[in-house]
PDB file of C-alpha atoms in Angstrom:
ATOM      1  CA  MET A   1      63.829  50.360 142.572  1.00  0.00           C
ATOM      2  CA  ALA A   2      67.745  50.052 141.751  1.00  0.00           C
ATOM      3  CA  ALA A   3      71.001  51.349 140.010  1.00  0.00           C
ATOM      4  CA  SER A   4      69.241  48.584 137.540  1.00  0.00           C
ATOM      5  CA  SER A   5      66.181  49.839 136.392  1.00  0.00           C
ATOM      6  CA  ILE A   6      68.085  52.904 135.408  1.00  0.00           C
ATOM      7  CA  PHE A   7      69.868  51.350 132.537  1.00  0.00           C
ATOM      8  CA  MET A   8      68.974  49.708 130.477  1.00  0.00           C
ATOM      9  CA  VAL A   9      71.281  47.232 128.526  1.00  0.00           C
ATOM     10  CA  ALA A  10      70.109  45.658 124.725  1.00  0.00           C
ATOM     11  CA  PRO A  11      71.249  42.141 123.260  1.00  0.00           C
ATOM     12  CA  ILE A  12      74.500  42.365 120.831  1.00  0.00           C
ATOM     13  CA  THR A  13      74.417  41.721 117.884  1.00  0.00           C
ATOM     14  CA  VAL A  14      77.119  39.860 116.759  1.00  0.00           C
ATOM     15  CA  PHE A  15      78.673  39.194 113.263  1.00  0.00           C
ATOM     16  CA  LYS A  16      79.717  35.941 111.579  1.00  0.00           C
ATOM     17  CA  ARG A  17      82.208  36.422 108.636  1.00  0.00           C
ATOM     18  CA  ASN A  18      80.890  35.045 105.648  1.00  0.00           C
ATOM     19  CA  PRO A  19      82.760  31.584 104.838  1.00  0.00           C
ATOM     20  CA  THR A  20      81.978  31.964 101.278  1.00  0.00           C
ATOM     21  CA  PHE A  21      83.627  34.980 100.265  1.00  0.00           C
ATOM     22  CA  SER A  22      86.451  34.865  98.426  1.00  0.00           C
ATOM     23  CA  ILE A  23      89.265  37.742  96.531  1.00  0.00           C
ATOM     24  CA  ARG A  24      89.966  36.475  92.882  1.00  0.00           C
ATOM     25  CA  CYS A  25      92.192  37.559  90.497  1.00  0.00           C
ATOM     26  CA  MET A  26      91.525  38.989  87.175  1.00  0.00           C
ATOM     27  CA  ALA A  27      94.456  37.902  85.592  1.00  0.00           C
ATOM     28  CA  LYS A  28      93.772  33.431  85.316  1.00  0.00           C
ATOM     29  CA  THR A  29      96.842  31.812  85.640  1.00  0.00           C
ATOM     30  CA  PRO A  30      97.433  28.139  85.056  1.00  0.00           C
ATOM     31  CA  GLN A  31      96.115  25.880  87.607  1.00  0.00           C
ATOM     32  CA  SER A  32      97.218  22.420  88.471  1.00  0.00           C
ATOM     33  CA  GLY A  33      95.808  19.980  85.883  1.00  0.00           C
ATOM     34  CA  GLU A  34      95.725  22.666  83.283  1.00  0.00           C
ATOM     35  CA  THR A  35      98.310  23.478  80.483  1.00  0.00           C
ATOM     36  CA  GLY A  36      99.313  26.428  79.690  1.00  0.00           C
ATOM     37  CA  SER A  37      99.091  26.495  75.971  1.00  0.00           C
ATOM     38  CA  SER A  38      95.434  26.970  76.622  1.00  0.00           C
ATOM     39  CA  LYS A  39      94.881  29.156  78.927  1.00  0.00           C
ATOM     40  CA  GLN A  40      97.929  32.042  79.408  1.00  0.00           C
ATOM     41  CA  ALA A  41      98.207  33.872  81.881  1.00  0.00           C
ATOM     42  CA  THR A  42      97.597  37.996  80.856  1.00  0.00           C
ATOM     43  CA  THR A  43      99.672  40.831  81.648  1.00  0.00           C
ATOM     44  CA  PRO A  44      97.954  44.373  81.485  1.00  0.00           C
ATOM     45  CA  ASN A  45      99.882  46.122  78.433  1.00  0.00           C
ATOM     46  CA  MET A  46     101.884  48.422  80.236  1.00  0.00           C
ATOM     47  CA  THR A  47     103.461  51.357  78.029  1.00  0.00           C
ATOM     48  CA  ILE A  48     105.527  53.776  79.356  1.00  0.00           C
ATOM     49  CA  PRO A  49     104.824  57.501  78.039  1.00  0.00           C
ATOM     50  CA  PRO A  50     108.127  58.865  76.368  1.00  0.00           C
ATOM     51  CA  PRO A  51     110.223  61.601  77.800  1.00  0.00           C
ATOM     52  CA  PRO A  52     109.337  65.638  76.960  1.00  0.00           C
ATOM     53  CA  PRO A  53     111.442  66.661  74.551  1.00  0.00           C
ATOM     54  CA  PRO A  54     114.390  69.003  75.786  1.00  0.00           C
ATOM     55  CA  ALA A  55     113.660  72.337  76.106  1.00  0.00           C
ATOM     56  CA  PRO A  56     114.496  75.111  72.287  1.00  0.00           C
ATOM     57  CA  LYS A  57     117.634  76.307  73.129  1.00  0.00           C
ATOM     58  CA  VAL A  58     117.349  80.248  73.552  1.00  0.00           C
ATOM     59  CA  SER A  59     118.828  81.751  71.200  1.00  0.00           C
ATOM     60  CA  SER A  60     120.685  85.138  72.737  1.00  0.00           C
ATOM     61  CA  LYS A  61     121.890  86.656  68.920  1.00  0.00           C
ATOM     62  CA  PHE A  62     120.323  90.426  68.690  1.00  0.00           C
ATOM     63  CA  SER A  63     119.075  89.685  66.247  1.00  0.00           C
ATOM     64  CA  ASP A  64     117.154  87.271  68.146  1.00  0.00           C
ATOM     65  CA  VAL A  65     116.400  88.746  71.273  1.00  0.00           C
ATOM     66  CA  LEU A  66     115.139  91.712  69.191  1.00  0.00           C
ATOM     67  CA  ALA A  67     113.291  90.380  66.960  1.00  0.00           C
ATOM     68  CA  PHE A  68     109.349  91.367  66.897  1.00  0.00           C
ATOM     69  CA  SER A  69     108.298  87.886  68.113  1.00  0.00           C
ATOM     70  CA  GLY A  70     111.504  88.084  70.460  1.00  0.00           C
ATOM     71  CA  PRO A  71     111.083  87.552  73.866  1.00  0.00           C
ATOM     72  CA  ALA A  72     112.546  91.628  74.800  1.00  0.00           C
ATOM     73  CA  PRO A  73     110.406  93.359  72.421  1.00  0.00           C
ATOM     74  CA  GLU A  74     107.167  93.034  74.979  1.00  0.00           C
ATOM     75  CA  ARG A  75     108.242  92.224  78.073  1.00  0.00           C
ATOM     76  CA  ILE A  76     110.345  95.887  78.389  1.00  0.00           C
ATOM     77  CA  ASN A  77     107.487  97.816  76.714  1.00  0.00           C
ATOM     78  CA  GLY A  78     105.331  96.172  79.579  1.00  0.00           C
ATOM     79  CA  ARG A  79     108.097  96.998  82.169  1.00  0.00           C
ATOM     80  CA  LEU A  80     108.326 100.238  81.718  1.00  0.00           C
ATOM     81  CA  ALA A  81     104.242 101.121  81.310  1.00  0.00           C
ATOM     82  CA  MET A  82     104.199  99.130  84.553  1.00  0.00           C
ATOM     83  CA  ILE A  83     107.069 101.851  85.796  1.00  0.00           C
ATOM     84  CA  GLY A  84     104.937 104.674  84.127  1.00  0.00           C
ATOM     85  CA  PHE A  85     101.754 103.874  85.097  1.00  0.00           C
ATOM     86  CA  VAL A  86     102.397 104.275  88.457  1.00  0.00           C
ATOM     87  CA  SER A  87     104.853 107.162  89.309  1.00  0.00           C
ATOM     88  CA  ALA A  88     102.088 109.204  86.615  1.00  0.00           C
ATOM     89  CA  MET A  89      99.654 108.924  88.446  1.00  0.00           C
ATOM     90  CA  ALA A  90     101.837 108.867  92.070  1.00  0.00           C
ATOM     91  CA  VAL A  91     102.878 112.358  90.459  1.00  0.00           C
ATOM     92  CA  GLU A  92      99.025 113.703  89.248  1.00  0.00           C
ATOM     93  CA  VAL A  93      97.512 112.796  92.808  1.00  0.00           C
ATOM     94  CA  SER A  94     100.272 114.250  94.598  1.00  0.00           C
ATOM     95  CA  SER A  95     101.121 117.249  92.861  1.00  0.00           C
ATOM     96  CA  GLY A  96      97.633 117.119  90.388  1.00  0.00           C
ATOM     97  CA  GLN A  97      99.745 117.740  86.747  1.00  0.00           C
ATOM     98  CA  ASP A  98      98.777 115.535  84.375  1.00  0.00           C
ATOM     99  CA  VAL A  99     100.638 113.687  82.114  1.00  0.00           C
ATOM    100  CA  PHE A 100     101.584 116.136  79.609  1.00  0.00           C
ATOM    101  CA  ALA A 101     102.462 118.813  82.547  1.00  0.00           C
ATOM    102  CA  GLN A 102     104.885 116.207  84.030  1.00  0.00           C
ATOM    103  CA  ILE A 103     106.451 115.011  80.438  1.00  0.00           C
ATOM    104  CA  GLY A 104     106.941 119.228  80.046  1.00  0.00           C
ATOM    105  CA  ASN A 105     108.212 119.489  83.218  1.00  0.00           C
ATOM    106  CA  GLY A 106     112.122 116.954  83.033  1.00  0.00           C
ATOM    107  CA  GLY A 107     109.671 113.627  83.147  1.00  0.00           C
ATOM    108  CA  VAL A 108     111.508 113.130  79.536  1.00  0.00           C
ATOM    109  CA  ALA A 109     115.176 113.054  81.397  1.00  0.00           C
ATOM    110  CA  VAL A 110     113.935 110.875  83.508  1.00  0.00           C
ATOM    111  CA  PHE A 111     112.172 108.611  81.122  1.00  0.00           C
ATOM    112  CA  VAL A 112     114.952 108.232  78.727  1.00  0.00           C
ATOM    113  CA  GLY A 113     116.781 107.497  82.288  1.00  0.00           C
ATOM    114  CA  THR A 114     114.238 104.555  83.163  1.00  0.00           C
ATOM    115  CA  SER A 115     114.214 103.701  79.852  1.00  0.00           C
ATOM    116  CA  VAL A 116     118.223 103.212  79.864  1.00  0.00           C
ATOM    117  CA  VAL A 117     118.557 101.178  82.741  1.00  0.00           C
ATOM    118  CA  LEU A 118     115.930  99.201  82.380  1.00  0.00           C
ATOM    119  CA  THR A 119     116.572  98.303  79.082  1.00  0.00           C
ATOM    120  CA  LEU A 120     119.698  97.125  79.365  1.00  0.00           C
ATOM    121  CA  ALA A 121     118.351  95.367  83.121  1.00  0.00           C
ATOM    122  CA  SER A 122     116.016  93.216  80.861  1.00  0.00           C
ATOM    123  CA  LEU A 123     118.498  92.203  77.435  1.00  0.00           C
ATOM    124  CA  VAL A 124     121.524  91.140  79.810  1.00  0.00           C
ATOM    125  CA  PRO A 125     119.894  88.383  81.687  1.00  0.00           C
ATOM    126  CA  LEU A 126     118.476  87.529  77.545  1.00  0.00           C
ATOM    127  CA  PHE A 127     122.397  87.145  76.321  1.00  0.00           C
ATOM    128  CA  LYS A 128     123.042  85.382  78.365  1.00  0.00           C
ATOM    129  CA  GLY A 129     120.279  82.247  77.734  1.00  0.00           C
ATOM    130  CA  VAL A 130     118.883  82.570  80.717  1.00  0.00           C
ATOM    131  CA  SER A 131     115.203  82.387  79.430  1.00  0.00           C
ATOM    132  CA  VAL A 132     112.157  84.052  80.915  1.00  0.00           C
ATOM    133  CA  GLN A 133     110.458  81.141  81.834  1.00  0.00           C
ATOM    134  CA  SER A 134     112.858  79.390  83.195  1.00  0.00           C
ATOM    135  CA  LYS A 135     112.708  82.133  85.889  1.00  0.00           C
ATOM    136  CA  SER A 136     108.853  82.486  86.057  1.00  0.00           C
ATOM    137  CA  SER A 137     107.477  80.510  89.516  1.00  0.00           C
ATOM    138  CA  GLY A 138     104.758  80.463  91.785  1.00  0.00           C
ATOM    139  CA  LEU A 139     102.349  84.034  91.500  1.00  0.00           C
ATOM    140  CA  MET A 140     105.250  86.119  89.612  1.00  0.00           C
ATOM    141  CA  THR A 141     104.992  83.897  86.536  1.00  0.00           C
ATOM    142  CA  SER A 142     106.297  85.387  82.883  1.00  0.00           C
ATOM    143  CA  ASP A 143     102.845  85.010  81.500  1.00  0.00           C
ATOM    144  CA  ALA A 144     101.307  87.713  84.710  1.00  0.00           C
ATOM    145  CA  GLU A 145     104.284  89.588  83.979  1.00  0.00           C
ATOM    146  CA  LEU A 146     103.028  90.023  80.005  1.00  0.00           C
ATOM    147  CA  TRP A 147      99.575  91.034  81.028  1.00  0.00           C
ATOM    148  CA  ASN A 148     100.268  93.053  83.529  1.00  0.00           C
ATOM    149  CA  GLY A 149     101.924  95.114  80.874  1.00  0.00           C
ATOM    150  CA  ARG A 150      99.426  94.758  78.068  1.00  0.00           C
ATOM    151  CA  VAL A 151      96.887  95.786  81.082  1.00  0.00           C
ATOM    152  CA  ALA A 152      99.577  98.734  82.242  1.00  0.00           C
ATOM    153  CA  MET A 153     100.300 100.615  78.275  1.00  0.00           C
ATOM    154  CA  LEU A 154      97.454 100.158  78.252  1.00  0.00           C
ATOM    155  CA  GLY A 155      95.885 102.151  81.341  1.00  0.00           C
ATOM    156  CA  LEU A 156      99.134 104.637  80.043  1.00  0.00           C
ATOM    157  CA  VAL A 157      97.339 105.518  76.933  1.00  0.00           C
ATOM    158  CA  ALA A 158      93.619 105.723  78.189  1.00  0.00           C
ATOM    159  CA  LEU A 159      94.978 108.158  81.148  1.00  0.00           C
ATOM    160  CA  ALA A 160      96.797 110.725  78.454  1.00  0.00           C
ATOM    161  CA  PHE A 161      93.653 109.997  76.555  1.00  0.00           C
ATOM    162  CA  THR A 162      91.444 111.417  78.707  1.00  0.00           C
ATOM    163  CA  GLU A 163      93.414 113.652  80.614  1.00  0.00           C
ATOM    164  CA  TYR A 164      93.752 115.294  76.601  1.00  0.00           C
ATOM    165  CA  VAL A 165      89.778 114.748  76.538  1.00  0.00           C
ATOM    166  CA  LYS A 166      89.310 116.383  79.499  1.00  0.00           C
ATOM    167  CA  GLY A 167      92.319 119.331  78.054  1.00  0.00           C
ATOM    168  CA  SER A 168      90.347 120.181  74.930  1.00  0.00           C
ATOM    169  CA  ALA A 169      87.227 119.917  76.373  1.00  0.00           C
ATOM    170  CA  LEU A 170      88.277 123.298  79.089  1.00  0.00           C
ATOM    171  CA  VAL A 171      89.954 125.433  76.347  1.00  0.00           C
TER     172      VAL A 171
END
């Protein structure tokens, strides 16, 4: 037995083209001998969508910015709540003081100073006509900021409530 017995040769099948295969277009055009009036070429009806409406002009009037449903109040309160919740938790973990002890030990002055700085920093772009949505992209969108602020407001109230209930139960 030679080396030819190790390798088996299988016949290779060759696929032949189907000569009757053809491609047909969906739109029928008049061929030679046909009249154009009886069978007209149909083209798809393509409509161009209308352009999106322009973004509404952001009002920079004081009464519009600070209105109840305006862009400033909930954002400013949410930003203050986010900073307040994180700082209250950090001071409580590091020194053991609850929220009410922090307020009693000079926390009011820090709160007022932070509130003034954050309010001014939030209002300046709004008075210049810059919308909050125009600056949001990626992970931190304007909607995410609103939700984070809402959760921080609830967290700060829950923290104060639980410490109040815990303090009144001990007395």
